[in-house]
Each structure stands twice: as structure tokens, then as C-alpha cells.
mmCIF file with all atom_site columns, C-alpha atoms in Angstrom:
data_model
loop_
_atom_site.group_PDB
_atom_site.id
_atom_site.type_symbol
_atom_site.label_atom_id
_atom_site.label_alt_id
_atom_site.label_comp_id
_atom_site.label_asym_id
_atom_site.label_entity_id
_atom_site.label_seq_id
_atom_site.pdbx_PDB_ins_code
_atom_site.Cartn_x
_atom_site.Cartn_y
_atom_site.Cartn_z
_atom_site.occupancy
_atom_site.B_iso_or_equiv
_atom_site.pdbx_formal_charge
_atom_site.auth_seq_id
_atom_site.auth_comp_id
_atom_site.auth_asym_id
_atom_site.auth_atom_id
_atom_site.pdbx_PDB_model_num
ATOM 1   C CA . MET A 1 1   ? -4.743  10.106  1.719   1.00 50.00 ? 435 MET A CA 1
ATOM 2   C CA . ASN A 1 2   ? -2.329  12.622  0.596   1.00 57.00 ? 436 ASN A CA 1
ATOM 3   C CA . LEU A 1 3   ? 0.549   12.049  3.065   1.00 61.00 ? 437 LEU A CA 1
ATOM 4   C CA . VAL A 1 4   ? 4.679   12.750  3.217   1.00 68.00 ? 438 VAL A CA 1
ATOM 5   C CA . MET A 1 5   ? 6.261   9.666   3.734   1.00 76.00 ? 439 MET A CA 1
ATOM 6   C CA . TYR A 1 6   ? 8.944   10.497  5.892   1.00 77.00 ? 440 TYR A CA 1
ATOM 7   C CA . GLU A 1 7   ? 12.518  8.407   5.911   1.00 86.00 ? 441 GLU A CA 1
ATOM 8   C CA . ASP A 1 8   ? 12.044  6.765   8.799   1.00 87.00 ? 442 ASP A CA 1
ATOM 9   C CA . GLU A 1 9   ? 8.252   5.360   8.104   1.00 87.00 ? 443 GLU A CA 1
ATOM 10  C CA . LEU A 1 10  ? 9.813   4.149   4.603   1.00 91.00 ? 444 LEU A CA 1
ATOM 11  C CA . HIS A 1 11  ? 12.328  2.386   5.897   1.00 94.00 ? 445 HIS A CA 1
ATOM 12  C CA . GLN A 1 12  ? 9.891   0.652   8.730   1.00 94.00 ? 446 GLN A CA 1
ATOM 13  C CA . VAL A 1 13  ? 7.846   -0.272  5.646   1.00 94.00 ? 447 VAL A CA 1
ATOM 14  C CA . GLN A 1 14  ? 10.165  -1.814  3.430   1.00 95.00 ? 448 GLN A CA 1
ATOM 15  C CA . HIS A 1 15  ? 11.418  -3.602  6.738   1.00 96.00 ? 449 HIS A CA 1
ATOM 16  C CA . VAL A 1 16  ? 7.912   -5.318  6.855   1.00 96.00 ? 450 VAL A CA 1
ATOM 17  C CA . VAL A 1 17  ? 7.420   -6.122  2.873   1.00 96.00 ? 451 VAL A CA 1
ATOM 18  C CA . ASP A 1 18  ? 10.833  -7.753  3.138   1.00 97.00 ? 452 ASP A CA 1
ATOM 19  C CA . LYS A 1 19  ? 9.998   -9.746  6.018   1.00 97.00 ? 453 LYS A CA 1
ATOM 20  C CA . LEU A 1 20  ? 7.136   -10.874 4.597   1.00 96.00 ? 454 LEU A CA 1
ATOM 21  C CA . VAL A 1 21  ? 8.729   -12.057 1.531   1.00 96.00 ? 455 VAL A CA 1
ATOM 22  C CA . ARG A 1 22  ? 10.503  -14.714 3.739   1.00 96.00 ? 456 ARG A CA 1
ATOM 23  C CA . ASP A 1 23  ? 7.793   -15.503 6.019   1.00 96.00 ? 457 ASP A CA 1
ATOM 24  C CA . ALA A 1 24  ? 5.088   -16.069 3.436   1.00 95.00 ? 458 ALA A CA 1
ATOM 25  C CA . ASN A 1 25  ? 7.553   -17.671 0.873   1.00 95.00 ? 459 ASN A CA 1
ATOM 26  C CA . ALA A 1 26  ? 6.349   -15.210 -1.731  1.00 96.00 ? 460 ALA A CA 1
ATOM 27  C CA . ARG A 1 27  ? 7.994   -14.689 -4.720  1.00 96.00 ? 461 ARG A CA 1
ATOM 28  C CA . VAL A 1 28  ? 7.357   -10.243 -4.687  1.00 96.00 ? 462 VAL A CA 1
ATOM 29  C CA . VAL A 1 29  ? 5.085   -8.494  -2.058  1.00 97.00 ? 463 VAL A CA 1
ATOM 30  C CA . CYS A 1 30  ? 4.414   -4.860  -2.899  1.00 96.00 ? 464 CYS A CA 1
ATOM 31  C CA . ILE A 1 31  ? 2.850   -1.957  -0.943  1.00 95.00 ? 465 ILE A CA 1
ATOM 32  C CA . VAL A 1 32  ? 0.955   0.351   -3.205  1.00 95.00 ? 466 VAL A CA 1
ATOM 33  C CA . ASP A 1 33  ? -0.764  3.606   -2.810  1.00 91.00 ? 467 ASP A CA 1
ATOM 34  C CA . LYS A 1 34  ? -4.511  3.819   -3.901  1.00 89.00 ? 468 LYS A CA 1
ATOM 35  C CA . ASN A 1 35  ? -4.014  5.927   -6.553  1.00 89.00 ? 469 ASN A CA 1
ATOM 36  C CA . GLY A 1 36  ? -1.401  3.305   -7.898  1.00 91.00 ? 470 GLY A CA 1
ATOM 37  C CA . GLN A 1 37  ? 1.973   4.681   -6.650  1.00 92.00 ? 471 GLN A CA 1
ATOM 38  C CA . LEU A 1 38  ? 4.340   2.106   -5.694  1.00 94.00 ? 472 LEU A CA 1
ATOM 39  C CA . ILE A 1 39  ? 5.252   2.602   -2.251  1.00 93.00 ? 473 ILE A CA 1
ATOM 40  C CA . ALA A 1 40  ? 7.763   -0.329  -1.373  1.00 95.00 ? 474 ALA A CA 1
ATOM 41  C CA . ALA A 1 41  ? 8.379   -3.649  -3.103  1.00 96.00 ? 475 ALA A CA 1
ATOM 42  C CA . SER A 1 42  ? 10.687  -6.576  -2.602  1.00 96.00 ? 476 SER A CA 1
ATOM 43  C CA . GLY A 1 43  ? 11.403  -9.782  -3.812  1.00 95.00 ? 477 GLY A CA 1
ATOM 44  C CA . ASP A 1 44  ? 12.018  -11.093 -7.159  1.00 94.00 ? 478 ASP A CA 1
ATOM 45  C CA . THR A 1 45  ? 10.905  -7.832  -8.874  1.00 93.00 ? 479 THR A CA 1
ATOM 46  C CA . ASP A 1 46  ? 14.216  -7.534  -10.793 1.00 92.00 ? 480 ASP A CA 1
ATOM 47  C CA . ASN A 1 47  ? 11.975  -8.560  -13.921 1.00 90.00 ? 481 ASN A CA 1
ATOM 48  C CA . LEU A 1 48  ? 8.806   -7.460  -13.146 1.00 93.00 ? 482 LEU A CA 1
ATOM 49  C CA . ASP A 1 49  ? 7.255   -4.272  -14.247 1.00 94.00 ? 483 ASP A CA 1
ATOM 50  C CA . THR A 1 50  ? 6.544   -2.818  -11.035 1.00 94.00 ? 484 THR A CA 1
ATOM 51  C CA . THR A 1 51  ? 5.260   0.093   -12.103 1.00 93.00 ? 485 THR A CA 1
ATOM 52  C CA . SER A 1 52  ? 2.462   -1.123  -14.086 1.00 95.00 ? 486 SER A CA 1
ATOM 53  C CA . LEU A 1 53  ? 1.622   -4.035  -11.374 1.00 95.00 ? 487 LEU A CA 1
ATOM 54  C CA . ALA A 1 54  ? 0.889   -1.374  -8.840  1.00 95.00 ? 488 ALA A CA 1
ATOM 55  C CA . SER A 1 55  ? -1.683  0.567   -11.206 1.00 94.00 ? 489 SER A CA 1
ATOM 56  C CA . LEU A 1 56  ? -3.133  -2.655  -12.098 1.00 95.00 ? 490 LEU A CA 1
ATOM 57  C CA . ILE A 1 57  ? -3.680  -3.499  -8.562  1.00 95.00 ? 491 ILE A CA 1
ATOM 58  C CA . ALA A 1 58  ? -5.129  -0.172  -7.295  1.00 93.00 ? 492 ALA A CA 1
ATOM 59  C CA . GLY A 1 59  ? -7.335  -0.625  -10.357 1.00 93.00 ? 493 GLY A CA 1
ATOM 60  C CA . THR A 1 60  ? -8.583  -4.246  -9.115  1.00 93.00 ? 494 THR A CA 1
ATOM 61  C CA . ILE A 1 61  ? -9.345  -2.442  -5.834  1.00 92.00 ? 495 ILE A CA 1
ATOM 62  C CA . ALA A 1 62  ? -11.069 0.362   -7.469  1.00 91.00 ? 496 ALA A CA 1
ATOM 63  C CA . ALA A 1 63  ? -13.120 -2.219  -9.024  1.00 92.00 ? 497 ALA A CA 1
ATOM 64  C CA . MET A 1 64  ? -13.913 -4.250  -6.620  1.00 91.00 ? 498 MET A CA 1
ATOM 65  C CA . GLY A 1 65  ? -14.526 -1.103  -4.689  1.00 89.00 ? 499 GLY A CA 1
ATOM 66  C CA . GLY A 1 66  ? -17.387 -0.003  -7.486  1.00 91.00 ? 500 GLY A CA 1
ATOM 67  C CA . MET A 1 67  ? -18.695 -4.341  -6.841  1.00 92.00 ? 501 MET A CA 1
ATOM 68  C CA . ALA A 1 68  ? -19.015 -3.716  -3.624  1.00 91.00 ? 502 ALA A CA 1
ATOM 69  C CA . LYS A 1 69  ? -21.479 -0.755  -3.740  1.00 92.00 ? 503 LYS A CA 1
ATOM 70  C CA . LEU A 1 70  ? -23.414 -2.147  -6.442  1.00 93.00 ? 504 LEU A CA 1
ATOM 71  C CA . LEU A 1 71  ? -24.077 -4.865  -3.824  1.00 94.00 ? 505 LEU A CA 1
ATOM 72  C CA . LYS A 1 72  ? -24.768 -2.771  -0.782  1.00 93.00 ? 506 LYS A CA 1
ATOM 73  C CA . GLU A 1 73  ? -21.390 -3.577  0.542   1.00 91.00 ? 507 GLU A CA 1
ATOM 74  C CA . ASN A 1 74  ? -18.912 -1.197  2.389   1.00 87.00 ? 508 ASN A CA 1
ATOM 75  C CA . ASP A 1 75  ? -15.471 -2.962  0.278   1.00 86.00 ? 509 ASP A CA 1
ATOM 76  C CA . PHE A 1 76  ? -13.868 -6.330  -0.377  1.00 89.00 ? 510 PHE A CA 1
ATOM 77  C CA . PRO A 1 77  ? -10.818 -5.913  1.716   1.00 89.00 ? 511 PRO A CA 1
ATOM 78  C CA . THR A 1 78  ? -9.270  -8.784  0.454   1.00 92.00 ? 512 THR A CA 1
ATOM 79  C CA . GLN A 1 79  ? -9.083  -10.585 -2.490  1.00 92.00 ? 513 GLN A CA 1
ATOM 80  C CA . PHE A 1 80  ? -7.473  -13.582 -3.799  1.00 94.00 ? 514 PHE A CA 1
ATOM 81  C CA . HIS A 1 81  ? -6.717  -14.549 -7.705  1.00 95.00 ? 515 HIS A CA 1
ATOM 82  C CA . GLU A 1 82  ? -5.038  -18.273 -8.486  1.00 95.00 ? 516 GLU A CA 1
ATOM 83  C CA . GLY A 1 83  ? -3.272  -18.940 -11.571 1.00 94.00 ? 517 GLY A CA 1
ATOM 84  C CA . VAL A 1 84  ? -1.004  -21.763 -12.770 1.00 95.00 ? 518 VAL A CA 1
ATOM 85  C CA . LYS A 1 85  ? 1.899   -20.623 -12.172 1.00 94.00 ? 519 LYS A CA 1
ATOM 86  C CA . ALA A 1 86  ? 1.656   -18.054 -9.592  1.00 95.00 ? 520 ALA A CA 1
ATOM 87  C CA . ASN A 1 87  ? -1.247  -16.432 -7.017  1.00 96.00 ? 521 ASN A CA 1
ATOM 88  C CA . ILE A 1 88  ? -2.181  -12.971 -6.134  1.00 97.00 ? 522 ILE A CA 1
ATOM 89  C CA . HIS A 1 89  ? -3.188  -12.445 -2.681  1.00 97.00 ? 523 HIS A CA 1
ATOM 90  C CA . ILE A 1 90  ? -3.999  -8.933  -2.424  1.00 96.00 ? 524 ILE A CA 1
ATOM 91  C CA . GLN A 1 91  ? -5.253  -6.252  0.891   1.00 94.00 ? 525 GLN A CA 1
ATOM 92  C CA . LEU A 1 92  ? -6.634  -3.600  1.276   1.00 93.00 ? 526 LEU A CA 1
ATOM 93  C CA . VAL A 1 93  ? -4.654  -1.986  4.526   1.00 92.00 ? 527 VAL A CA 1
ATOM 94  C CA . GLY A 1 94  ? -6.374  0.329   7.000   1.00 83.00 ? 528 GLY A CA 1
ATOM 95  C CA . ASN A 1 95  ? -8.422  1.600   4.137   1.00 82.00 ? 529 ASN A CA 1
ATOM 96  C CA . ARG A 1 96  ? -5.110  3.525   3.201   1.00 82.00 ? 530 ARG A CA 1
ATOM 97  C CA . VAL A 1 97  ? -2.659  1.392   0.898   1.00 91.00 ? 531 VAL A CA 1
ATOM 98  C CA . ILE A 1 98  ? -2.798  -1.629  -0.480  1.00 95.00 ? 532 ILE A CA 1
ATOM 99  C CA . LEU A 1 99  ? -0.582  -5.109  0.192   1.00 96.00 ? 533 LEU A CA 1
ATOM 100 C CA . ALA A 1 100 ? -0.280  -7.435  -2.554  1.00 97.00 ? 534 ALA A CA 1
ATOM 101 C CA . VAL A 1 101 ? 1.594   -10.707 -2.319  1.00 97.00 ? 535 VAL A CA 1
ATOM 102 C CA . ILE A 1 102 ? 2.713   -12.851 -5.492  1.00 97.00 ? 536 ILE A CA 1
ATOM 103 C CA . PHE A 1 103 ? 3.498   -16.278 -4.810  1.00 96.00 ? 537 PHE A CA 1
ATOM 104 C CA . ASP A 1 104 ? 4.035   -20.046 -6.102  1.00 94.00 ? 538 ASP A CA 1
ATOM 105 C CA . ALA A 1 105 ? 3.670   -23.563 -5.235  1.00 93.00 ? 539 ALA A CA 1
ATOM 106 C CA . ARG A 1 106 ? 6.063   -22.620 -2.576  1.00 92.00 ? 540 ARG A CA 1
ATOM 107 C CA . ALA A 1 107 ? 4.077   -21.287 -0.078  1.00 93.00 ? 541 ALA A CA 1
ATOM 108 C CA . THR A 1 108 ? 0.272   -22.010 0.501   1.00 92.00 ? 542 THR A CA 1
ATOM 109 C CA . LEU A 1 109 ? -2.787  -19.644 0.836   1.00 94.00 ? 543 LEU A CA 1
ATOM 110 C CA . GLY A 1 110 ? -3.223  -20.073 4.630   1.00 94.00 ? 544 GLY A CA 1
ATOM 111 C CA . LEU A 1 111 ? 0.579   -19.108 5.032   1.00 94.00 ? 545 LEU A CA 1
ATOM 112 C CA . VAL A 1 112 ? 0.324   -16.188 2.936   1.00 95.00 ? 546 VAL A CA 1
ATOM 113 C CA . ARG A 1 113 ? -3.391  -14.918 4.833   1.00 95.00 ? 547 ARG A CA 1
ATOM 114 C CA . LEU A 1 114 ? -1.806  -15.356 8.337   1.00 95.00 ? 548 LEU A CA 1
ATOM 115 C CA . ARG A 1 115 ? 1.518   -13.428 7.274   1.00 95.00 ? 549 ARG A CA 1
ATOM 116 C CA . VAL A 1 116 ? -0.520  -10.725 5.839   1.00 96.00 ? 550 VAL A CA 1
ATOM 117 C CA . LYS A 1 117 ? -2.587  -10.129 8.586   1.00 95.00 ? 551 LYS A CA 1
ATOM 118 C CA . LYS A 1 118 ? 0.536   -9.677  10.763  1.00 95.00 ? 552 LYS A CA 1
ATOM 119 C CA . ALA A 1 119 ? 1.848   -7.406  8.223   1.00 96.00 ? 553 ALA A CA 1
ATOM 120 C CA . SER A 1 120 ? -1.130  -5.531  7.704   1.00 94.00 ? 554 SER A CA 1
ATOM 121 C CA . ASP A 1 121 ? -1.452  -4.597  11.733  1.00 94.00 ? 555 ASP A CA 1
ATOM 122 C CA . GLU A 1 122 ? 2.080   -3.567  11.643  1.00 95.00 ? 556 GLU A CA 1
ATOM 123 C CA . LEU A 1 123 ? 1.614   -1.706  8.425   1.00 94.00 ? 557 LEU A CA 1
ATOM 124 C CA . ASN A 1 124 ? -1.339  -0.068  10.109  1.00 92.00 ? 558 ASN A CA 1
ATOM 125 C CA . GLY A 1 125 ? 0.561   1.156   12.823  1.00 91.00 ? 559 GLY A CA 1
ATOM 126 C CA . ILE A 1 126 ? 3.345   2.846   10.603  1.00 91.00 ? 560 ILE A CA 1
ATOM 127 C CA . PHE A 1 127 ? 0.634   4.768   8.695   1.00 87.00 ? 561 PHE A CA 1
ATOM 128 C CA . GLU A 1 128 ? -0.916  5.739   12.378  1.00 87.00 ? 562 GLU A CA 1
ATOM 129 C CA . ALA A 1 129 ? 1.933   6.938   13.840  1.00 84.00 ? 563 ALA A CA 1
ATOM 130 C CA . LEU A 1 130 ? 2.822   8.949   9.850   1.00 82.00 ? 564 LEU A CA 1
ATOM 131 C CA . LEU A 1 131 ? -0.564  10.698  10.243  1.00 79.00 ? 565 LEU A CA 1
ATOM 132 C CA . ARG A 1 132 ? -0.144  12.007  13.702  1.00 80.00 ? 566 ARG A CA 1
ATOM 133 C CA . ARG A 1 133 ? 3.339   13.126  12.552  1.00 72.00 ? 567 ARG A CA 1
ATOM 134 C CA . ALA A 1 134 ? 1.927   14.718  9.323   1.00 65.00 ? 568 ALA A CA 1
ATOM 135 C CA . PRO A 1 135 ? 1.295   18.207  9.649   1.00 61.00 ? 569 PRO A CA 1
ATOM 136 C CA . ASP A 1 136 ? -2.289  19.611  9.553   1.00 54.00 ? 570 ASP A CA 1
ATOM 137 C CA . LEU A 1 137 ? -3.024  20.052  6.074   1.00 47.00 ? 571 LEU A CA 1
ATOM 138 C CA . GLY A 1 138 ? -6.481  21.019  7.234   1.00 48.00 ? 572 GLY A CA 1
ATOM 139 C CA . ALA A 1 139 ? -5.122  24.215  8.838   1.00 47.00 ? 573 ALA A CA 1
ATOM 140 C CA . ILE A 1 140 ? -4.075  25.756  5.414   1.00 44.00 ? 574 ILE A CA 1
ATOM 141 C CA . THR A 1 141 ? -6.318  28.937  4.842   1.00 49.00 ? 575 THR A CA 1
ATOM 142 C CA . GLU A 1 142 ? -6.360  30.608  1.367   1.00 58.00 ? 576 GLU A CA 1
ATOM 143 C CA . ILE A 1 143 ? -3.512  31.989  -0.404  1.00 60.00 ? 577 ILE A CA 1
ATOM 144 C CA . THR A 1 144 ? -3.850  35.885  -1.049  1.00 67.00 ? 578 THR A CA 1
ATOM 145 C CA . ASP A 1 145 ? -2.660  37.901  -4.074  1.00 68.00 ? 579 ASP A CA 1
ATOM 146 C CA . ASP A 1 146 ? -0.189  39.499  -1.508  1.00 70.00 ? 580 ASP A CA 1
ATOM 147 C CA . ASP A 1 147 ? 0.760   36.113  -0.185  1.00 64.00 ? 581 ASP A CA 1
ATOM 148 C CA . ILE A 1 148 ? 1.584   34.704  -3.643  1.00 67.00 ? 582 ILE A CA 1
ATOM 149 C CA . ASP A 1 149 ? 3.840   39.042  -4.367  1.00 68.00 ? 583 ASP A CA 1
ATOM 150 C CA . SER A 1 150 ? 5.731   38.672  -1.183  1.00 69.00 ? 584 SER A CA 1
ATOM 151 C CA . LEU A 1 151 ? 6.951   34.860  -2.791  1.00 67.00 ? 585 LEU A CA 1
ATOM 152 C CA . PHE A 1 152 ? 8.183   36.109  -5.989  1.00 72.00 ? 586 PHE A CA 1
ATOM 153 C CA . ASN A 1 153 ? 9.719   39.658  -4.725  1.00 71.00 ? 587 ASN A CA 1
ATOM 154 C CA . ASP A 1 154 ? 13.447  39.641  -3.904  1.00 53.00 ? 588 ASP A CA 1
#
């Protein structure tokens, strides 16, 4: 999915991310596209390489997609990884973007899952509206040599 993110939708996504950090007692929340580009982040991101994190999150989703195919599943839209100091809950949202929540002992997995469900629904609504708003890229037809010439002629 190659979409243009408009400022209104970006603010809406950021609002959902900011709210999820508070409501889930999370350390960090990220929205990442499937290509590994960070769309939005909130929380304690000052000492975190969010660019690398976004790429790794997308890679994890891609790897799990490969495993799902081997097991004849459609996908594994939810992942949870438990560490000693930090845990990460990863959710594929509407097969469009990835929602990642990093949390510690201040939050429980149950709380995070509950809040992620609500945030996923909100994000789905935002991206559905964005798809309706986006120009129809399928309507673009072949560009001719005359079209190119007219672009560069004064």
C-alpha cells in the first residue's frame, strides 16, 4: 500500500499513539508501515533508535508472514515477545500498518491487549478514510513522449 499521508490523518494517528502510551502504561508506541518506515511514535523515544526499531518490526512481521505461509495460515497478526526488562506487543492493523507497544512491569499484557484492540479499531477507521480520500492512482495511464516533452518545455 503506497498512500499519501495527509496532515489531518497524521495528527489523528499521532493522537491515537499518544493516548495508547498513557492508557496502556506503555514505554513506547510506534506505528510502522510494512516497508519499515516509521509513521508515528510516542513515549520514551529520546534514547531509542526508532528508525532501526521500525525496520526490525517490519522485518518481524515479514518473517512471521513467511512462517504463516509454510503453516498454511493467512498470517499471524499478533505477536508478543517477553524480555527481562521490556516486552513488545506487535499488531498488524488492517493488513496496512503495524502497531508496536513496548512496555515493562508497570503494565500487564491483558491491559496492553485491551488497549491495542481499541487503538487498532481507531487506526483502521483513520486508514479507511485515508483510502477513500486518496486520489485513484489506478486511473493514471501511460505517459507518452509528448507528455514528457511538454513537462520540460518552457
